[in-house]
mmCIF file of C-alpha atoms in Angstrom:
data_model
loop_
_atom_site.group_PDB
_atom_site.id
_atom_site.type_symbol
_atom_site.label_atom_id
_atom_site.label_comp_id
_atom_site.label_asym_id
_atom_site.label_seq_id
_atom_site.Cartn_x
_atom_site.Cartn_y
_atom_site.Cartn_z
ATOM 1 C CA MET A 133 -8.747 54.286 38.480
ATOM 2 C CA MET A 134 -8.387 50.791 40.195
ATOM 3 C CA SER A 135 -9.739 49.846 43.501
ATOM 4 C CA THR A 136 -7.786 49.364 46.635
ATOM 5 C CA GLN A 137 -8.742 45.657 46.530
ATOM 6 C CA GLU A 138 -7.615 45.102 42.561
ATOM 7 C CA SER A 139 -4.130 47.226 42.736
ATOM 8 C CA SER A 140 -3.542 44.717 46.059
ATOM 9 C CA ILE A 141 -3.652 41.609 43.930
ATOM 10 C CA ALA A 142 -0.354 40.500 43.069
ATOM 11 C CA ALA A 143 0.320 38.765 39.538
ATOM 12 C CA LEU A 144 0.543 34.818 39.649
ATOM 13 C CA PRO A 145 4.139 33.379 38.556
ATOM 14 C CA GLY A 146 4.776 32.738 35.176
ATOM 15 C CA TRP A 147 5.719 28.764 36.119
ATOM 16 C CA GLU A 148 2.177 28.569 37.878
ATOM 17 C CA LEU A 149 -0.048 29.820 35.068
ATOM 18 C CA TRP A 150 2.240 27.721 32.865
ATOM 19 C CA ILE A 151 1.232 24.617 35.129
ATOM 20 C CA TYR A 152 -2.445 25.568 35.034
ATOM 21 C CA TRP A 153 -2.423 25.789 31.121
ATOM 22 C CA ILE A 154 -1.203 22.554 30.680
ATOM 23 C CA LEU A 155 -3.344 20.773 33.244
ATOM 24 C CA SER A 156 -6.157 22.571 31.528
ATOM 25 C CA MET A 157 -5.286 21.778 28.015
ATOM 26 C CA GLY A 158 -3.853 18.528 28.691
ATOM 27 C CA SER A 159 -7.552 17.375 30.244
ATOM 28 C CA HIS A 160 -9.328 18.764 27.611
ATOM 29 C CA LEU A 161 -7.373 17.138 25.218
ATOM 30 C CA TYR A 162 -7.435 13.752 27.122
ATOM 31 C CA SER A 163 -11.210 13.870 26.876
ATOM 32 C CA PHE A 164 -11.913 15.365 23.375
ATOM 33 C CA TYR A 165 -9.111 11.786 22.709
ATOM 34 C CA HIS A 166 -11.856 9.449 24.758
ATOM 35 C CA LEU A 167 -14.610 11.023 23.027
ATOM 36 C CA HIS A 168 -12.875 10.360 19.225
ATOM 37 C CA ARG A 169 -12.255 6.670 19.996
ATOM 38 C CA PHE A 170 -15.859 6.181 21.126
ATOM 39 C CA SER A 171 -16.819 8.034 18.180
ATOM 40 C CA LYS A 172 -14.724 5.883 15.935
ATOM 41 C CA GLU A 173 -15.587 2.716 17.684
ATOM 42 C CA TYR A 174 -19.556 3.206 17.418
ATOM 43 C CA GLU A 175 -18.966 4.793 13.792
ATOM 44 C CA GLY A 176 -21.023 2.081 12.061
ATOM 45 C CA GLY A 177 -24.151 2.270 14.505
ATOM 46 C CA LEU A 178 -24.403 6.391 14.260
ATOM 47 C CA ASP A 179 -23.748 5.943 10.572
ATOM 48 C CA ARG A 180 -26.894 3.710 10.382
ATOM 49 C CA GLU A 181 -28.915 6.070 12.916
ATOM 50 C CA PHE A 182 -27.938 9.706 11.385
ATOM 51 C CA GLU A 183 -26.443 8.542 8.168
ATOM 52 C CA LEU A 184 -22.972 10.388 8.500
ATOM 53 C CA GLN A 185 -21.785 12.409 5.539
ATOM 54 C CA GLU A 186 -18.157 11.515 3.745
ATOM 55 C CA GLY A 187 -15.747 13.883 4.966
ATOM 56 C CA PHE A 188 -13.397 15.917 3.067
ATOM 57 C CA LEU A 189 -10.980 17.611 5.427
ATOM 58 C CA ILE A 190 -9.561 14.758 6.448
ATOM 59 C CA PRO A 191 -9.273 11.628 4.090
ATOM 60 C CA GLY A 192 -11.013 8.482 5.500
ATOM 61 C CA TYR A 193 -12.829 10.204 8.177
ATOM 62 C CA LYS A 194 -16.552 10.955 7.874
ATOM 63 C CA LYS A 195 -18.318 13.958 9.117
ATOM 64 C CA ASP A 196 -20.969 14.665 11.670
ATOM 65 C CA PRO A 197 -24.036 16.565 9.884
ATOM 66 C CA THR A 198 -26.868 16.657 12.746
ATOM 67 C CA ASP A 199 -26.039 20.248 13.814
ATOM 68 C CA PHE A 200 -28.635 21.628 11.662
ATOM 69 C CA GLU A 201 -27.923 25.318 12.005
ATOM 70 C CA TRP A 202 -23.777 24.485 11.050
ATOM 71 C CA SER A 203 -24.873 22.766 8.069
ATOM 72 C CA PHE A 204 -27.315 25.308 7.133
ATOM 73 C CA TRP A 205 -25.637 28.280 6.966
ATOM 74 C CA ASN A 206 -22.591 26.365 5.191
ATOM 75 C CA GLU A 207 -24.620 25.284 2.818
ATOM 76 C CA TRP A 208 -26.555 28.690 2.430
ATOM 77 C CA ALA A 209 -22.911 30.567 2.439
ATOM 78 C CA ARG A 210 -21.874 28.099 -0.364
ATOM 79 C CA LYS A 211 -25.062 28.963 -2.529
ATOM 80 C CA CYS A 212 -25.240 32.585 -2.235
ATOM 81 C CA LEU A 213 -24.405 34.477 1.061
ATOM 82 C CA LEU A 214 -20.930 34.708 0.396
ATOM 83 C CA TRP A 215 -21.366 36.043 -3.215
ATOM 84 C CA SER A 216 -23.954 38.579 -2.077
ATOM 85 C CA PHE A 217 -21.702 39.617 1.069
ATOM 86 C CA LEU A 218 -18.904 40.514 -1.677
ATOM 87 C CA GLY A 219 -21.474 42.483 -3.684
ATOM 88 C CA HIS A 220 -22.466 44.582 -1.078
ATOM 89 C CA ALA A 221 -18.764 45.261 0.162
ATOM 90 C CA VAL A 222 -18.041 46.291 -3.529
ATOM 91 C CA ILE A 223 -21.254 48.452 -3.902
ATOM 92 C CA SER A 224 -20.895 50.107 -0.621
ATOM 93 C CA ARG A 225 -17.020 50.793 -1.515
ATOM 94 C CA LEU A 226 -18.428 52.246 -5.144
ATOM 95 C CA ALA A 227 -20.925 54.089 -3.492
ATOM 96 C CA SER A 228 -19.004 55.562 -0.815
ATOM 97 C CA ILE A 229 -16.230 56.809 -3.606
ATOM 98 C CA PHE A 230 -19.030 58.355 -6.091
ATOM 99 C CA ILE A 231 -22.167 58.829 -4.634
ATOM 100 C CA PRO A 232 -21.393 59.333 -0.598
ATOM 101 C CA ARG A 233 -24.393 61.286 0.033
ATOM 102 C CA GLY A 234 -26.272 58.534 -1.386
ATOM 103 C CA ARG A 235 -25.081 55.581 -0.013
ATOM 104 C CA VAL A 236 -27.689 54.693 2.250
ATOM 105 C CA ALA A 237 -30.252 54.306 -0.299
ATOM 106 C CA VAL A 238 -28.118 52.059 -2.867
ATOM 107 C CA LEU A 239 -27.604 49.772 0.035
ATOM 108 C CA THR A 240 -31.005 49.654 0.733
ATOM 109 C CA VAL A 241 -31.980 49.276 -2.820
ATOM 110 C CA TYR A 242 -29.177 46.432 -3.011
ATOM 111 C CA GLY A 243 -30.534 44.850 0.566
ATOM 112 C CA LEU A 244 -33.963 44.891 -0.814
ATOM 113 C CA LEU A 245 -33.102 42.846 -4.288
ATOM 114 C CA VAL A 246 -30.744 40.300 -2.742
ATOM 115 C CA ALA A 247 -33.733 39.559 -0.064
ATOM 116 C CA TRP A 248 -36.256 39.659 -3.102
ATOM 117 C CA ALA A 249 -33.826 37.247 -4.929
ATOM 118 C CA GLU A 250 -33.409 34.795 -1.819
ATOM 119 C CA LEU A 251 -37.031 35.023 0.080
ATOM 120 C CA GLY A 252 -39.375 35.641 -2.873
ATOM 121 C CA SER A 253 -41.859 38.350 -3.373
ATOM 122 C CA LEU A 254 -44.202 36.501 -0.897
ATOM 123 C CA GLY A 255 -41.020 36.315 1.908
ATOM 124 C CA VAL A 256 -40.064 39.905 1.354
ATOM 125 C CA GLY A 257 -43.732 41.156 1.584
ATOM 126 C CA VAL A 258 -43.854 39.420 5.160
ATOM 127 C CA VAL A 259 -40.852 41.197 6.256
ATOM 128 C CA PHE A 260 -41.754 44.490 4.938
ATOM 129 C CA LEU A 261 -45.438 44.289 6.253
ATOM 130 C CA HIS A 262 -43.775 43.766 9.722
ATOM 131 C CA THR A 263 -41.559 46.728 8.961
ATOM 132 C CA CYS A 264 -44.799 48.823 8.144
ATOM 133 C CA LEU A 265 -46.679 47.555 11.428
ATOM 134 C CA PHE A 266 -43.647 48.740 13.450
ATOM 135 C CA PHE A 267 -43.441 51.750 11.933
ATOM 136 C CA GLY A 268 -47.258 52.972 12.658
ATOM 137 C CA VAL A 269 -46.842 51.679 16.238
ATOM 138 C CA ALA A 270 -43.411 53.881 16.518
ATOM 139 C CA HIS A 271 -45.098 57.071 15.725
ATOM 140 C CA LEU A 272 -47.531 56.493 18.529
ATOM 141 C CA ARG A 273 -44.214 56.381 21.022
ATOM 142 C CA ARG A 274 -45.624 53.819 23.548
ATOM 143 C CA PRO A 275 -42.670 51.487 24.599
ATOM 144 C CA ALA A 276 -45.710 49.266 26.296
ATOM 145 C CA LEU A 277 -47.345 49.024 22.964
ATOM 146 C CA THR A 278 -44.125 48.015 20.878
ATOM 147 C CA TRP A 279 -43.763 45.182 23.302
ATOM 148 C CA VAL A 280 -47.155 43.864 22.771
ATOM 149 C CA CYS A 281 -46.922 44.131 19.399
ATOM 150 C CA ALA A 282 -43.506 42.459 18.929
ATOM 151 C CA LEU A 283 -44.739 39.591 21.167
ATOM 152 C CA LEU A 284 -47.963 39.226 18.899
ATOM 153 C CA LEU A 285 -45.927 39.430 16.072
ATOM 154 C CA LEU A 286 -43.199 36.810 17.212
ATOM 155 C CA ALA A 287 -46.083 34.648 18.231
ATOM 156 C CA THR A 288 -47.245 34.537 14.579
ATOM 157 C CA LEU A 289 -43.709 32.493 14.060
ATOM 158 C CA TYR A 290 -45.035 29.474 16.085
ATOM 159 C CA LEU A 291 -48.914 29.577 14.346
ATOM 160 C CA GLY A 292 -49.761 25.835 12.887
ATOM 161 C CA SER A 293 -51.395 27.218 10.070
ATOM 162 C CA LEU A 294 -49.608 30.324 8.987
ATOM 163 C CA GLU A 295 -46.234 28.386 9.334
ATOM 164 C CA GLU A 296 -47.770 25.808 6.944
ATOM 165 C CA LEU A 297 -48.599 28.609 4.710
ATOM 166 C CA GLN A 298 -45.406 29.928 4.452
ATOM 167 C CA ARG A 299 -43.615 26.608 4.265
ATOM 168 C CA SER A 300 -45.856 26.198 0.839
ATOM 169 C CA TRP A 301 -44.308 29.117 -0.515
ATOM 170 C CA PHE A 302 -40.923 27.318 -0.922
ATOM 171 C CA GLU A 303 -39.575 24.148 -2.109
ATOM 172 C CA THR A 304 -37.186 23.226 0.481
ATOM 173 C CA GLU A 305 -37.464 23.705 4.475
ATOM 174 C CA ALA A 306 -34.114 25.193 4.189
ATOM 175 C CA GLU A 307 -35.579 28.420 2.274
ATOM 176 C CA TYR A 308 -38.384 28.477 5.047
ATOM 177 C CA TYR A 309 -35.892 28.584 7.522
ATOM 178 C CA LEU A 310 -34.038 31.395 5.893
ATOM 179 C CA LEU A 311 -37.523 33.260 6.358
ATOM 180 C CA TYR A 312 -37.927 32.549 9.494
ATOM 181 C CA CYS A 313 -34.399 33.919 10.687
ATOM 182 C CA ALA A 314 -34.934 36.932 8.708
ATOM 183 C CA ILE A 315 -38.429 37.748 10.489
ATOM 184 C CA ALA A 316 -36.999 36.783 14.156
ATOM 185 C CA VAL A 317 -33.903 38.832 13.660
ATOM 186 C CA CYS A 318 -35.673 41.976 11.717
ATOM 187 C CA CYS A 319 -38.159 41.892 14.985
ATOM 188 C CA LEU A 320 -35.015 42.774 17.181
ATOM 189 C CA ARG A 321 -34.430 45.592 14.782
ATOM 190 C CA SER A 322 -38.023 46.724 14.581
ATOM 191 C CA ILE A 323 -38.338 47.113 18.415
ATOM 192 C CA SER A 324 -34.957 49.031 18.444
ATOM 193 C CA PHE A 325 -35.886 51.645 16.281
ATOM 194 C CA SER A 326 -39.887 51.857 17.853
ATOM 195 C CA LEU A 327 -38.228 52.313 21.164
ATOM 196 C CA GLU A 328 -35.662 54.515 20.210
ATOM 197 C CA HIS A 329 -38.087 56.842 18.724
ATOM 198 C CA ALA A 330 -40.550 56.739 21.474
ATOM 199 C CA TRP A 331 -37.380 58.006 24.033
ATOM 200 C CA ARG A 332 -35.965 60.140 21.532
ATOM 201 C CA PRO A 333 -37.928 61.205 18.299
ATOM 202 C CA LEU A 334 -36.131 61.744 15.266
ATOM 203 C CA GLU A 335 -36.090 65.213 13.716
ATOM 204 C CA ALA A 336 -36.257 63.857 10.145
ATOM 205 C CA GLY A 337 -39.905 63.858 8.197
ATOM 206 C CA GLY A 338 -42.200 61.019 8.164
ATOM 207 C CA LEU A 339 -41.135 59.694 4.641
ATOM 208 C CA ALA A 340 -37.300 60.092 5.590
ATOM 209 C CA ARG A 341 -38.126 57.994 9.238
ATOM 210 C CA PHE A 342 -39.444 55.288 7.245
ATOM 211 C CA GLY A 343 -36.359 55.528 4.481
ATOM 212 C CA TRP A 344 -34.098 54.825 7.725
ATOM 213 C CA LEU A 345 -36.205 52.030 9.210
ATOM 214 C CA THR A 346 -35.930 50.296 5.668
ATOM 215 C CA ALA A 347 -32.092 51.052 5.443
ATOM 216 C CA TYR A 348 -31.890 49.615 9.313
ATOM 217 C CA THR A 349 -33.796 46.121 8.213
ATOM 218 C CA PHE A 350 -32.679 45.322 4.852
ATOM 219 C CA TYR A 351 -29.423 46.276 5.577
ATOM 220 C CA HIS A 352 -27.692 42.961 3.838
ATOM 221 C CA PRO A 353 -24.911 41.910 6.449
ATOM 222 C CA LEU A 354 -26.747 42.191 9.111
ATOM 223 C CA PHE A 355 -30.431 40.763 7.485
ATOM 224 C CA TYR A 356 -30.548 37.175 8.409
ATOM 225 C CA ASN A 357 -28.395 36.387 11.361
ATOM 226 C CA GLY A 358 -27.093 39.496 12.955
ATOM 227 C CA PRO A 359 -25.004 40.640 14.439
ATOM 228 C CA VAL A 360 -27.581 42.957 15.938
ATOM 229 C CA VAL A 361 -27.092 46.508 16.060
ATOM 230 C CA CYS A 362 -29.289 49.132 17.831
ATOM 231 C CA PHE A 363 -30.462 51.299 15.500
ATOM 232 C CA ARG A 364 -28.967 54.390 17.532
ATOM 233 C CA ASP A 365 -25.526 52.810 16.479
ATOM 234 C CA PHE A 366 -26.538 52.003 12.996
ATOM 235 C CA THR A 367 -27.577 55.250 12.086
ATOM 236 C CA ARG A 368 -24.482 56.883 13.684
ATOM 237 C CA GLN A 369 -22.216 54.867 12.006
ATOM 238 C CA MET A 370 -23.885 55.483 8.395
ATOM 239 C CA GLN A 371 -24.168 59.164 9.013
ATOM 240 C CA SER A 372 -20.639 59.520 9.955
ATOM 241 C CA PRO A 373 -19.384 61.629 7.138
ATOM 242 C CA CYS A 374 -16.917 59.892 5.024
ATOM 243 C CA GLY A 375 -14.296 62.522 4.352
ATOM 244 C CA SER A 376 -11.659 61.417 2.000
ATOM 245 C CA VAL A 377 -12.475 57.514 1.371
ATOM 246 C CA PRO A 378 -9.859 55.530 3.237
ATOM 247 C CA ARG A 379 -7.532 53.700 1.253
ATOM 248 C CA LEU A 380 -8.363 49.873 1.076
ATOM 249 C CA ASP A 381 -6.007 47.919 3.823
ATOM 250 C CA VAL A 382 -5.383 44.790 1.820
ATOM 251 C CA PRO A 383 -3.301 43.077 4.532
ATOM 252 C CA SER A 384 -5.761 43.584 7.618
ATOM 253 C CA LEU A 385 -8.381 42.229 5.144
ATOM 254 C CA LEU A 386 -6.362 39.028 4.563
ATOM 255 C CA VAL A 387 -5.611 38.861 8.099
ATOM 256 C CA SER A 388 -9.053 38.837 9.104
ATOM 257 C CA ALA A 389 -10.220 36.125 6.113
ATOM 258 C CA ALA A 390 -7.654 33.842 7.413
ATOM 259 C CA ARG A 391 -8.808 34.245 11.082
ATOM 260 C CA ILE A 392 -12.400 33.476 9.812
ATOM 261 C CA CYS A 393 -10.927 30.416 7.717
ATOM 262 C CA ALA A 394 -9.025 29.211 10.505
ATOM 263 C CA TRP A 395 -12.028 29.122 13.105
ATOM 264 C CA TRP A 396 -14.125 27.649 10.502
ATOM 265 C CA GLY A 397 -11.551 25.204 10.008
ATOM 266 C CA LEU A 398 -11.215 24.087 13.475
ATOM 267 C CA ALA A 399 -15.199 23.690 13.975
ATOM 268 C CA GLU A 400 -14.967 21.187 10.925
ATOM 269 C CA LEU A 401 -12.077 19.408 12.080
ATOM 270 C CA MET A 402 -14.109 18.710 15.584
ATOM 271 C CA ILE A 403 -17.136 17.272 13.652
ATOM 272 C CA HIS A 404 -14.802 15.019 11.346
ATOM 273 C CA LEU A 405 -12.839 13.326 14.564
ATOM 274 C CA MET A 406 -15.782 13.618 17.069
ATOM 275 C CA TYR A 407 -19.454 12.779 16.544
ATOM 276 C CA THR A 408 -20.777 15.159 19.079
ATOM 277 C CA HIS A 409 -24.013 16.158 18.006
ATOM 278 C CA ALA A 410 -24.989 12.775 16.864
ATOM 279 C CA ILE A 411 -24.288 11.229 20.189
ATOM 280 C CA ALA A 412 -25.748 13.871 22.124
ATOM 281 C CA GLY A 413 -29.258 13.268 19.808
ATOM 282 C CA TYR A 414 -28.905 9.426 20.720
ATOM 283 C CA GLU A 415 -29.641 8.912 24.157
ATOM 284 C CA ALA A 416 -28.838 4.966 24.279
ATOM 285 C CA TYR A 417 -25.145 5.819 23.617
ATOM 286 C CA LEU A 418 -25.182 8.424 26.615
ATOM 287 C CA HIS A 419 -25.865 5.588 29.101
ATOM 288 C CA PHE A 420 -22.699 3.714 28.423
ATOM 289 C CA LEU A 421 -20.584 6.208 27.106
ATOM 290 C CA PRO A 422 -17.041 6.399 29.993
ATOM 291 C CA PRO A 423 -16.703 9.228 32.222
ATOM 292 C CA TRP A 424 -13.801 10.814 30.543
ATOM 293 C CA ALA A 425 -15.678 10.770 27.082
ATOM 294 C CA LEU A 426 -18.914 12.021 28.603
ATOM 295 C CA GLY A 427 -16.875 15.042 29.858
ATOM 296 C CA GLY A 428 -15.526 15.566 26.339
ATOM 297 C CA LEU A 429 -18.772 15.487 25.253
ATOM 298 C CA ALA A 430 -20.227 18.213 27.107
ATOM 299 C CA LEU A 431 -17.056 20.493 26.566
ATOM 300 C CA ALA A 432 -16.937 19.916 22.912
ATOM 301 C CA LEU A 433 -20.640 20.969 22.842
ATOM 302 C CA VAL A 434 -19.781 24.193 24.692
ATOM 303 C CA GLN A 435 -16.512 24.614 22.335
ATOM 304 C CA PHE A 436 -18.513 24.472 19.206
ATOM 305 C CA PHE A 437 -20.986 26.809 20.346
ATOM 306 C CA TYR A 438 -18.196 29.081 21.299
ATOM 307 C CA VAL A 439 -14.803 28.382 19.752
ATOM 308 C CA ASN A 440 -12.924 29.937 22.493
ATOM 309 C CA ILE A 441 -12.106 29.314 26.559
ATOM 310 C CA MET A 442 -15.424 30.166 28.624
ATOM 311 C CA TYR A 443 -15.488 29.721 31.985
ATOM 312 C CA SER A 444 -18.435 32.097 33.134
ATOM 313 C CA PHE A 445 -22.156 32.007 32.335
ATOM 314 C CA THR A 446 -21.874 35.882 32.752
ATOM 315 C CA GLY A 447 -18.504 36.131 30.628
ATOM 316 C CA MET A 448 -20.355 34.187 27.950
ATOM 317 C CA TRP A 449 -23.504 36.249 27.609
ATOM 318 C CA ARG A 450 -21.004 39.269 27.416
ATOM 319 C CA HIS A 451 -19.024 38.186 24.682
ATOM 320 C CA PHE A 452 -20.515 35.474 22.448
ATOM 321 C CA ASP A 453 -22.911 38.187 20.906
ATOM 322 C CA VAL A 454 -22.017 41.596 21.845
ATOM 323 C CA GLY A 455 -24.626 43.130 19.862
ATOM 324 C CA LEU A 456 -27.306 40.991 21.371
ATOM 325 C CA TYR A 457 -25.864 41.405 24.849
ATOM 326 C CA HIS A 458 -25.872 45.596 24.328
ATOM 327 C CA TRP A 459 -29.651 45.055 22.705
ATOM 328 C CA LEU A 460 -30.850 43.499 25.710
ATOM 329 C CA VAL A 461 -29.031 45.750 28.208
ATOM 330 C CA ARG A 462 -30.490 48.810 26.469
ATOM 331 C CA TYR A 463 -34.364 47.972 25.943
ATOM 332 C CA ILE A 464 -35.000 45.140 28.748
ATOM 333 C CA TYR A 465 -32.630 45.291 31.621
ATOM 334 C CA ILE A 466 -32.109 48.930 32.150
ATOM 335 C CA PRO A 467 -35.703 49.810 31.321
ATOM 336 C CA ALA A 468 -36.881 47.101 33.848
ATOM 337 C CA GLY A 469 -34.701 48.754 36.367
ATOM 338 C CA GLY A 470 -31.455 47.017 36.406
ATOM 339 C CA SER A 471 -29.307 47.525 39.389
ATOM 340 C CA ARG A 472 -30.222 50.949 40.269
ATOM 341 C CA HIS A 473 -32.580 49.718 42.809
ATOM 342 C CA GLY A 474 -31.096 47.031 44.401
ATOM 343 C CA PRO A 475 -30.384 43.122 44.067
ATOM 344 C CA LEU A 476 -34.299 42.221 43.976
ATOM 345 C CA TRP A 477 -34.661 44.594 41.000
ATOM 346 C CA LYS A 478 -31.520 43.296 39.536
ATOM 347 C CA MET A 479 -32.473 39.788 39.604
ATOM 348 C CA LEU A 480 -36.002 40.604 37.934
ATOM 349 C CA SER A 481 -34.473 42.219 35.482
ATOM 350 C CA THR A 482 -32.075 39.638 34.560
ATOM 351 C CA ALA A 483 -34.758 37.320 34.433
ATOM 352 C CA LEU A 484 -37.002 39.360 32.009
ATOM 353 C CA ALA A 485 -34.190 39.244 29.583
ATOM 354 C CA PHE A 486 -33.721 35.721 29.672
ATOM 355 C CA CYS A 487 -37.355 35.078 29.328
ATOM 356 C CA PHE A 488 -37.759 37.457 26.317
ATOM 357 C CA VAL A 489 -34.547 35.243 24.723
ATOM 358 C CA CYS A 490 -36.278 31.996 25.375
ATOM 359 C CA TYR A 491 -39.605 33.655 23.932
ATOM 360 C CA TRP A 492 -37.615 34.838 21.011
ATOM 361 C CA HIS A 493 -36.073 31.109 20.148
ATOM 362 C CA GLY A 494 -39.759 29.657 20.258
ATOM 363 C CA GLY A 495 -40.445 29.208 24.242
ATOM 364 C CA HIS A 496 -40.223 25.454 23.895
ATOM 365 C CA GLY A 497 -39.788 23.558 27.182
ATOM 366 C CA TYR A 498 -36.087 22.602 26.772
ATOM 367 C CA LEU A 499 -35.496 26.612 26.092
ATOM 368 C CA ARG A 500 -37.388 27.633 29.104
ATOM 369 C CA ASN A 501 -35.061 25.019 31.127
ATOM 370 C CA TRP A 502 -31.782 26.464 29.224
ATOM 371 C CA ALA A 503 -32.655 30.008 30.223
ATOM 372 C CA LEU A 504 -33.675 29.304 33.578
ATOM 373 C CA MET A 505 -30.010 27.829 34.178
ATOM 374 C CA ASN A 506 -28.417 30.238 32.461
ATOM 375 C CA TRP A 507 -30.482 32.636 34.569
ATOM 376 C CA LEU A 508 -29.058 30.683 37.938
ATOM 377 C CA GLY A 509 -25.724 30.502 36.667
ATOM 378 C CA VAL A 510 -25.506 34.374 36.120
ATOM 379 C CA MET A 511 -27.012 35.019 39.558
ATOM 380 C CA VAL A 512 -24.691 32.716 41.487
ATOM 381 C CA GLU A 513 -21.710 34.397 40.075
ATOM 382 C CA ASN A 514 -23.072 37.711 40.611
ATOM 383 C CA GLY A 515 -23.802 36.449 44.222
ATOM 384 C CA LEU A 516 -20.595 35.069 44.789
ATOM 385 C CA LYS A 517 -18.449 38.275 43.432
ATOM 386 C CA VAL A 518 -20.537 40.434 45.610
ATOM 387 C CA SER A 519 -20.066 38.335 48.731
ATOM 388 C CA LEU A 520 -16.255 37.799 47.930
ATOM 389 C CA ARG A 521 -15.524 41.735 47.860
ATOM 390 C CA SER A 522 -17.270 42.357 50.810
ATOM 391 C CA PRO A 523 -15.617 44.201 53.612
ATOM 392 C CA ARG A 524 -15.905 40.862 55.657
ATOM 393 C CA VAL A 525 -15.009 38.571 53.477
ATOM 394 C CA TYR A 526 -12.401 39.560 51.023
ATOM 395 C CA PRO A 527 -9.651 40.630 54.142
ATOM 396 C CA ALA A 528 -10.065 37.345 55.475
ATOM 397 C CA ILE A 529 -9.252 35.863 51.872
ATOM 398 C CA GLU A 530 -6.423 37.941 51.652
ATOM 399 C CA ARG A 531 -4.976 37.046 54.841
ATOM 400 C CA CYS A 532 -5.614 33.190 54.114
ATOM 401 C CA LEU A 533 -3.703 33.527 50.574
ATOM 402 C CA SER A 534 -1.138 36.150 51.631
ATOM 403 C CA ARG A 535 2.269 35.325 52.371
ATOM 404 C CA PRO A 536 3.088 35.783 56.220
#
């Protein structure tokens, strides 16, 4: 039921909303236009510095290849991930039809085989070793011990000697980075399993519990880069009765595929028209970037990170990666106290969540600054929201903005 404050707010007239949309989109496009002009003007220098690639989306345009993650996942998707995801979909469908009770086991075996093919026996062995360690810790049912184990295992990702050893297993840096991503994301799943078992032990036997953890860890669509799914939600979905196998909804599947292709095309268009990441990575250009182009650069970096309109720190964290948001809330924010014990505990709980995100990404200096600024942004937004809704402030705002 809506509160009195929410129900008393009148919708803005349509003409006013159109004005805001035109002004907003117009300023965005104008700033992008200036960034595009700057990119083309200094294309030669950027090409010498960063070796711009020949574009394919727009004839005659080059492409900015300096966003490592975009280039990395595009290459792996083209090389094998798209085909392995398609194989997962086909096998999952066939298992649901012919052996519904063995579907989880079949998908576990498939995930293990694909991980073996892409990471090799040593890479899969590292992930499996982490899984076994967490399985042992989970049976002690000590949340504090789970966190100690998780932090120590994550720290091994940044040990120089161990990092060099793991790099020596692969021929390219990209193959090592794939293992790095798999270990980091699998650690989140292991924490989820261990904490869920500590709070509410699984009724299955030891072997069955290990089977569920293995299935959860090596589930192929989530293995390398998420999205993050809590163990409770994973088992709930996998254990749900299949009943009669639903008919394949081809139109919805095609619409979803077209939507993904459209957003991918938009991101590719951005790095063809604006050399955003190359300019941001070369400090000398930032000193003489025109004001409108500088604004376009900042906006383009945000939009490339999250191809949507976003104006709120809180909204970005809630909607950019919904799975990670629920993971942080369930395993860090709420256990640390959350908002149940007042504003101070809420600030501390949110700070702990950002500290973990920073540490999980490597804990480098720029990440600490990034986490601090995001935490401050969330805190300022929450503080203003509480202040503006207070019984003293809200009526005054309503009187000022309402018609006489």
